[in-house]
CSV table of C-alpha atoms and ligand atoms in Angstrom, one decimal:
chain,number,residue,atom,x,y,z
V,1,MET,CA,4.0,-19.2,15.8
V,2,PHE,CA,6.5,-19.6,12.9
V,3,THR,CA,9.9,-21.3,13.3
V,4,ILE,CA,13.3,-20.1,11.9
V,5,LEU,CA,15.9,-22.7,11.6
V,6,ASP,CA,18.8,-20.3,10.7
V,7,LEU,CA,19.1,-16.5,10.6
V,8,VAL,CA,21.2,-14.8,7.9
V,9,GLN,CA,22.1,-11.1,7.5
V,10,PRO,CA,23.4,-10.6,3.9
V,11,ASP,CA,25.5,-7.6,3.2
V,12,ASN,CA,24.1,-6.9,-0.3
V,13,LEU,CA,20.9,-7.2,-2.3
V,14,ALA,CA,22.4,-9.9,-4.7
V,15,GLU,CA,23.4,-12.1,-1.8
V,16,ALA,CA,19.9,-11.7,-0.1
V,17,TYR,CA,18.2,-12.6,-3.5
V,18,GLN,CA,20.5,-15.7,-4.0
V,19,ILE,CA,19.7,-17.1,-0.4
V,20,LEU,CA,16.0,-16.3,-1.1
V,21,SER,CA,16.1,-18.3,-4.3
V,22,ASP,CA,18.2,-21.1,-3.0
V,23,LYS,CA,15.3,-22.9,-1.2
V,24,GLN,CA,11.5,-22.7,-1.3
V,25,ASN,CA,11.2,-22.0,2.5
V,26,ASN,CA,14.0,-19.4,2.7
V,27,THR,CA,12.1,-16.3,3.6
V,28,ILE,CA,12.7,-12.5,3.9
V,29,LEU,CA,11.9,-11.0,7.3
V,30,GLY,CA,10.3,-7.6,7.5
V,31,GLY,CA,9.0,-6.7,10.9
V,32,CYS,CA,7.7,-10.3,11.3
V,33,ALA,CA,4.3,-9.2,12.7
V,34,PHE,CA,2.5,-11.0,10.0
V,35,LEU,CA,4.9,-14.0,9.7
V,36,LYS,CA,4.4,-14.4,13.5
V,37,MET,CA,0.6,-15.1,13.1
V,38,GLY,CA,1.4,-18.1,10.8
V,39,LYS,CA,3.0,-21.6,11.4
V,40,LYS,CA,5.5,-21.3,8.7
V,41,ARG,CA,8.7,-23.4,9.2
V,42,ILE,CA,11.5,-21.2,7.6
V,43,ASN,CA,14.7,-22.7,6.6
V,44,LYS,CA,16.7,-19.4,6.4
V,45,GLY,CA,15.3,-16.2,7.7
V,46,ILE,CA,16.7,-13.4,5.7
V,47,ASP,CA,17.2,-10.3,7.8
V,48,LEU,CA,17.8,-7.1,5.6
V,49,THR,CA,19.0,-4.9,8.4
V,50,ASN,CA,22.4,-4.6,6.9
V,51,LEU,CA,21.2,-3.4,3.6
V,52,ASN,CA,20.3,0.2,4.7
V,53,LEU,CA,16.8,0.1,3.3
V,54,SER,CA,15.2,2.0,6.1
V,55,TYR,CA,15.0,5.7,4.8
V,56,ILE,CA,12.8,8.1,3.0
V,57,GLN,CA,14.5,10.6,0.7
V,58,GLU,CA,14.1,12.7,-2.4
V,59,LYS,CA,15.8,11.6,-5.5
V,60,ASP,CA,15.5,12.5,-9.2
V,61,GLY,CA,12.0,14.0,-8.9
V,62,PHE,CA,10.7,11.2,-6.7
V,63,ILE,CA,10.2,10.4,-3.1
V,64,GLU,CA,12.1,7.1,-2.5
V,65,ILE,CA,11.0,4.8,0.3
V,66,GLY,CA,13.4,1.9,1.3
V,67,ALA,CA,11.6,-1.5,1.9
V,68,MET,CA,12.6,-1.7,5.6
V,69,THR,CA,11.1,1.7,6.5
V,70,SER,CA,8.6,1.3,9.2
V,71,LEU,CA,5.0,2.5,9.0
V,72,ARG,CA,5.6,4.8,11.9
V,73,GLU,CA,8.5,6.4,9.9
V,74,LEU,CA,6.0,6.9,7.0
V,75,GLU,CA,3.6,8.4,9.3
V,76,THR,CA,6.0,10.9,10.8
V,77,HIS,CA,8.4,11.8,8.2
V,78,PRO,CA,8.2,15.6,7.2
V,79,LEU,CA,8.6,14.9,3.5
V,80,VAL,CA,5.8,12.4,3.3
V,81,LYS,CA,3.7,14.7,5.5
V,82,GLU,CA,4.2,17.6,3.2
V,83,TYR,CA,3.3,16.0,0.0
V,84,TYR,CA,-0.2,14.8,-1.3
V,85,ASN,CA,-2.0,16.4,1.7
V,86,GLY,CA,-0.3,13.8,3.9
V,87,VAL,CA,-2.3,10.9,2.4
V,88,LEU,CA,0.3,8.3,3.3
V,89,PRO,CA,0.4,9.1,7.1
V,90,LYS,CA,-3.4,9.3,7.0
V,91,SER,CA,-3.6,5.8,5.5
V,92,VAL,CA,-1.4,4.1,8.2
V,93,ARG,CA,-2.4,6.0,11.4
V,94,ASP,CA,-5.3,3.7,12.3
V,95,ILE,CA,-3.3,0.5,11.9
V,96,ILE,CA,-3.2,-1.1,15.5
V,97,GLY,CA,-1.0,1.4,17.5
V,98,VAL,CA,2.2,3.3,17.4
V,99,GLN,CA,4.4,0.3,18.8
V,100,PHE,CA,3.0,-1.9,16.1
V,101,ARG,CA,3.7,0.6,13.3
V,102,ASN,CA,7.2,1.1,14.7
V,103,GLY,CA,7.9,-2.6,13.8
V,104,VAL,CA,6.0,-3.3,10.6
V,105,THR,CA,7.7,-2.5,7.3
V,106,VAL,CA,6.6,-0.8,4.0
V,107,GLY,CA,8.3,-3.4,1.8
V,108,ALA,CA,6.4,-6.3,3.4
V,109,SER,CA,3.1,-4.3,3.4
V,110,VAL,CA,3.3,-3.8,-0.4
V,111,TYR,CA,5.0,-7.0,-1.4
V,112,SER,CA,2.3,-9.0,0.3
V,113,LYS,CA,-0.6,-7.4,-1.6
V,114,TYR,CA,-3.0,-7.8,1.3
V,115,GLY,CA,-6.6,-7.1,0.3
V,116,PHE,CA,-7.2,-5.3,3.6
V,117,SER,CA,-4.2,-3.0,3.1
V,118,ASP,CA,-4.7,0.7,3.9
V,119,LEU,CA,-1.2,1.6,2.6
V,120,ILE,CA,-1.6,0.1,-0.8
V,121,THR,CA,-4.9,1.9,-1.5
V,122,ALA,CA,-3.3,5.3,-0.8
V,123,LEU,CA,-0.2,4.4,-2.9
V,124,LEU,CA,-2.5,3.5,-5.7
V,125,SER,CA,-3.9,6.9,-5.9
V,126,LEU,CA,-0.5,8.3,-6.3
V,127,ASP,CA,2.1,7.8,-9.1
V,128,THR,CA,3.8,5.0,-7.4
V,129,GLU,CA,6.4,2.5,-8.8
V,130,VAL,CA,7.7,-0.7,-7.1
V,131,GLU,CA,11.3,-1.7,-7.5
V,132,LEU,CA,12.0,-5.4,-7.2
V,133,PHE,CA,15.4,-7.0,-7.2
V,134,LYS,CA,14.7,-9.4,-10.0
V,135,ALA,CA,11.6,-8.1,-11.9
V,136,GLY,CA,12.9,-4.4,-11.8
V,137,ARG,CA,10.9,-1.2,-11.6
V,138,MET,CA,7.2,-1.1,-12.5
V,139,PRO,CA,4.1,0.8,-11.7
V,140,LEU,CA,2.3,-0.4,-8.6
V,141,VAL,CA,-0.8,-1.2,-10.6
V,142,ASP,CA,1.2,-3.4,-12.8
V,143,PHE,CA,2.9,-5.2,-9.8
V,144,LEU,CA,-0.5,-5.9,-8.2
V,145,ALA,CA,-1.8,-7.5,-11.4
V,146,ARG,CA,1.2,-9.8,-11.6
V,147,PRO,CA,1.0,-13.4,-10.3
V,148,LYS,CA,3.0,-13.7,-7.0
V,149,GLU,CA,6.6,-14.5,-7.6
V,150,LYS,CA,9.4,-14.9,-5.2
V,151,ASP,CA,11.3,-11.6,-5.2
V,152,LEU,CA,12.7,-9.0,-3.0
V,153,LEU,CA,11.0,-5.7,-2.9
V,154,VAL,CA,13.9,-3.1,-2.6
V,155,ARG,CA,12.1,0.3,-2.6
V,156,LEU,CA,9.1,2.4,-3.7
V,157,TRP,CA,9.3,5.4,-5.9
V,158,ILE,CA,6.5,8.1,-5.8
V,159,LYS,CA,6.7,10.8,-8.4
V,160,LYS,CA,7.0,14.1,-6.7
V,161,THR,CA,4.2,16.4,-7.9
V,162,MET,CA,1.7,18.8,-6.5
V,163,ARG,CA,-1.0,15.9,-6.6
V,164,GLN,CA,-3.9,16.6,-4.0
V,165,ALA,CA,-5.1,13.5,-2.3
V,166,THR,CA,-7.1,12.2,0.6
V,167,TYR,CA,-7.7,8.8,2.2
V,168,LEU,CA,-10.8,7.5,4.1
V,169,SER,CA,-11.5,4.3,5.7
V,170,PHE,CA,-14.4,2.7,7.5
V,171,ARG,CA,-13.7,0.3,10.4
V,172,ASN,CA,-16.2,-1.4,12.6
V,173,SER,CA,-14.1,-0.7,15.5
V,174,ALA,CA,-10.8,1.1,16.2
V,175,SER,CA,-7.8,-1.0,15.1
V,176,ASP,CA,-9.8,-3.5,13.2
V,177,TYR,CA,-9.1,-4.1,9.5
V,178,SER,CA,-11.0,-1.6,7.1
V,179,VAL,CA,-14.4,-2.8,5.9
V,180,LEU,CA,-13.6,-0.5,3.0
V,181,ASN,CA,-11.0,2.1,2.3
V,182,VAL,CA,-10.8,4.7,-0.5
V,183,ALA,CA,-8.1,7.1,-1.8
V,184,VAL,CA,-8.9,10.0,-4.2
V,185,SER,CA,-6.4,12.2,-5.8
V,186,THR,CA,-6.1,14.7,-8.6
V,187,LEU,CA,-3.3,16.4,-10.6
V,188,ASP,CA,-4.0,18.8,-13.4
V,189,ASN,CA,-7.6,17.8,-13.2
V,190,ARG,CA,-6.8,14.0,-13.8
V,191,TRP,CA,-8.4,12.2,-11.1
V,192,THR,CA,-7.7,8.8,-9.5
V,193,ILE,CA,-10.1,6.9,-7.3
V,194,ALA,CA,-8.7,3.8,-5.6
V,195,VAL,CA,-10.8,1.4,-3.6
V,196,GLY,CA,-9.4,-1.2,-1.2
V,197,ALA,CA,-10.6,-3.9,1.4
V,198,ARG,CA,-13.2,-4.9,-1.1
V,199,PRO,CA,-12.3,-7.2,0.6
V,200,SER,CA,-9.9,-8.2,-2.2
V,201,ARG,CA,-7.0,-6.2,-3.4
V,202,ALA,CA,-7.3,-2.6,-4.0
V,203,ALA,CA,-8.3,-1.4,-7.5
V,204,ILE,CA,-8.7,1.7,-9.5
V,205,ALA,CA,-12.2,2.8,-10.5
V,206,VAL,CA,-11.1,3.6,-14.0
V,207,SER,CA,-14.3,4.8,-15.5
V,208,ALA,CA,-15.4,6.8,-12.6
V,209,SER,CA,-11.8,8.5,-12.4
V,210,ALA,CA,-12.1,9.3,-16.1
V,211,MET,CA,-15.7,10.7,-15.7
V,212,LEU,CA,-14.4,12.9,-12.9
V,213,SER,CA,-11.6,14.3,-15.1
V,214,GLN,CA,-13.9,15.3,-18.0
V,215,ASP,CA,-15.9,18.4,-17.2
V,216,VAL,CA,-16.9,20.9,-14.5
V,217,LEU,CA,-17.7,19.3,-11.2
V,218,THR,CA,-21.1,20.0,-9.8
V,219,SER,CA,-22.6,18.2,-6.8
V,220,GLU,CA,-24.9,16.2,-9.2
V,221,LYS,CA,-21.8,15.2,-11.3
V,222,ILE,CA,-20.0,14.0,-8.0
V,223,GLU,CA,-23.0,11.9,-7.0
V,224,LYS,CA,-22.9,10.3,-10.5
V,225,VAL,CA,-19.2,9.7,-10.3
V,226,ALA,CA,-19.5,8.0,-6.8
V,227,GLN,CA,-22.5,5.9,-8.1
V,228,ARG,CA,-20.3,4.8,-11.2
V,229,ALA,CA,-17.4,3.9,-8.9
V,230,SER,CA,-19.7,1.7,-6.8
V,231,GLU,CA,-21.0,-0.1,-9.8
V,232,GLU,CA,-17.8,-0.6,-11.6
V,233,ILE,CA,-15.8,-2.1,-8.6
V,234,SER,CA,-16.6,-5.6,-7.5
V,235,PHE,CA,-17.2,-6.3,-3.9
V,236,GLY,CA,-17.2,-9.4,-1.7
V,237,THR,CA,-18.6,-10.5,1.6
V,238,ASN,CA,-16.6,-11.4,4.7
V,239,THR,CA,-17.1,-11.3,8.5
V,240,ARG,CA,-16.6,-7.6,8.5
V,241,GLY,CA,-19.3,-6.6,5.9
V,242,THR,CA,-21.4,-7.8,3.0
V,243,ALA,CA,-20.9,-7.0,-0.6
V,244,THR,CA,-24.0,-4.8,-0.6
V,245,TYR,CA,-22.8,-2.9,2.4
V,246,ARG,CA,-19.4,-2.4,0.9
V,247,LYS,CA,-21.0,-1.1,-2.4
V,248,ALA,CA,-23.1,1.4,-0.3
V,249,LEU,CA,-19.9,2.4,1.6
V,250,CYS,CA,-18.0,2.9,-1.6
V,251,LYS,CA,-20.5,5.5,-2.9
V,252,ALA,CA,-20.4,7.4,0.3
V,253,LEU,CA,-16.6,7.3,0.8
V,254,VAL,CA,-15.9,8.2,-2.9
V,255,LYS,CA,-18.3,11.3,-2.7
V,256,ARG,CA,-16.7,12.4,0.6
V,257,GLY,CA,-13.3,11.8,-0.8
V,258,ILE,CA,-13.8,14.0,-3.9
V,259,MET,CA,-15.4,16.8,-1.8
V,260,GLU,CA,-12.3,16.6,0.6
V,261,VAL,CA,-9.8,16.9,-2.3
V,262,LEU,CA,-11.9,19.9,-3.8
V,263,ALA,CA,-11.9,21.5,-0.4
H,1,LIG,C1,-2.7,-8.3,13.8
H,1,LIG,C2,-2.4,-7.4,12.5
H,1,LIG,C3,-3.3,-6.5,12.2
H,1,LIG,C4,-3.1,-5.7,11.1
H,1,LIG,N1,-3.9,-4.7,10.7
H,1,LIG,C5,-3.7,-4.0,9.5
H,1,LIG,C6,-4.6,-3.0,9.0
H,1,LIG,O1,-5.6,-2.7,9.7
H,1,LIG,N2,-4.2,-2.4,7.9
H,1,LIG,C7,-3.1,-2.7,7.1
H,1,LIG,O2,-3.0,-2.1,6.1
H,1,LIG,N3,-2.3,-3.6,7.5
H,1,LIG,C8,-2.5,-4.3,8.6
H,1,LIG,N4,-1.7,-5.3,9.0
H,1,LIG,C9,-0.6,-5.5,8.2
H,1,LIG,C10,0.6,-4.8,8.7
H,1,LIG,O3,0.4,-3.5,8.5
H,1,LIG,C11,2.0,-5.2,7.8
H,1,LIG,O4,1.6,-4.9,6.4
H,1,LIG,C12,2.2,-6.7,7.9
H,1,LIG,O5,2.3,-7.0,9.3
H,1,LIG,C13,3.5,-7.0,7.2
H,1,LIG,O6,4.6,-6.3,7.7
H,1,LIG,P1,5.9,-6.9,8.5
H,1,LIG,O7,7.0,-5.9,8.4
H,1,LIG,O8,5.4,-7.4,9.8
H,1,LIG,O9,6.1,-8.2,7.5
H,1,LIG,P2,6.5,-9.7,7.8
H,1,LIG,O10,5.6,-10.4,8.7
H,1,LIG,O11,8.0,-9.8,8.4
H,1,LIG,O12,6.5,-10.3,6.3
H,1,LIG,C14,5.3,-10.5,5.7
H,1,LIG,C15,5.6,-11.2,4.3
H,1,LIG,O13,6.3,-10.3,3.5
H,1,LIG,C16,7.6,-10.8,3.0
H,1,LIG,N5,8.5,-9.8,3.0
H,1,LIG,C17,8.8,-8.9,4.0
H,1,LIG,N6,9.7,-8.0,3.5
H,1,LIG,C18,9.9,-8.2,2.1
H,1,LIG,C19,10.7,-7.6,1.1
H,1,LIG,N7,11.4,-6.4,1.2
H,1,LIG,N8,10.5,-8.1,-0.1
H,1,LIG,C20,9.7,-9.3,-0.4
H,1,LIG,N9,9.1,-9.8,0.6
H,1,LIG,C21,9.1,-9.3,1.8
H,1,LIG,C22,7.9,-11.9,4.1
H,1,LIG,O14,8.7,-12.8,3.5
H,1,LIG,C23,6.5,-12.3,4.4
H,1,LIG,O15,6.0,-13.3,3.5
H,1,LIG,C24,-1.9,-6.0,10.2
H,1,LIG,C25,-1.0,-7.0,10.6
H,1,LIG,C26,-1.3,-7.7,11.8
H,1,LIG,C27,-0.2,-8.8,12.2
């Protein structure tokens, strides 16, 4: 269990960031589910409750999601359910249970760049940007590639389009981490295939996505694209599955994902 020596509730983002920067072990608190699993000794726990960051709204052609929004809110919000075939609710609905998802936050889930993340894979298949207090706004794919820096994730911006998408994951048992997860989306015949829980951080299968965007899709072509995705993405082994198993799963899930989006 972690220890918090002092709890602070800043009234604005600048103050929160200042406290975060003041000392190495000053730490932002999301829902604390992940922090609780560790033994970190936190000097100042920074609670963002007063910053009104728990919301989902439309703004300037984007869906804006505040960092303190819970995964359950993401799962049930009408706007998020309506867009992208509900790919975001789909991606989080198998994470533990409703009570758990009521507590854990979108900001922590994305900021932490967990390899096993279901949400990051789904977000990666959409036109998602991350807004950090210090580093500013950038595409999610760039954020994931950056070395980890102390910052405060403020909100996500997802371009509001008619993108069609789906999300699939394979778990050894209900509520366990995914052995592998895949999100597939298309907009104006430009496809994106994202693969996560490899078990490392989610990545886009760039070559397979481009191949899919090229010409008419036949079942033979889809088979080839799925094969390409499984070859270009690297996989590792952990207690949940071997690299070879994940590679085979990738091919099956990508193929199923494309068929689902086409349907
Ligand atoms: C037992 C268990 C099982 C899980 N299973 C899954 C699963 O199957 N699939 C899945 O996708 N996820 C899973 N998760 C992860 C979960 O969905 C959350 O992503 C995770 O708990 C972090 O959310 P939190 O709000 O609890 O963060 P916290 O525990 O509060 O924080 C986690 C980290 O994020 C930092 N942080 C929090 N908010 C911000 C912010 N706004 N800006 C910058 N840094 C911030 C904190 O300082 C801390 O370092 C699991 C977690 C647990 C504990």
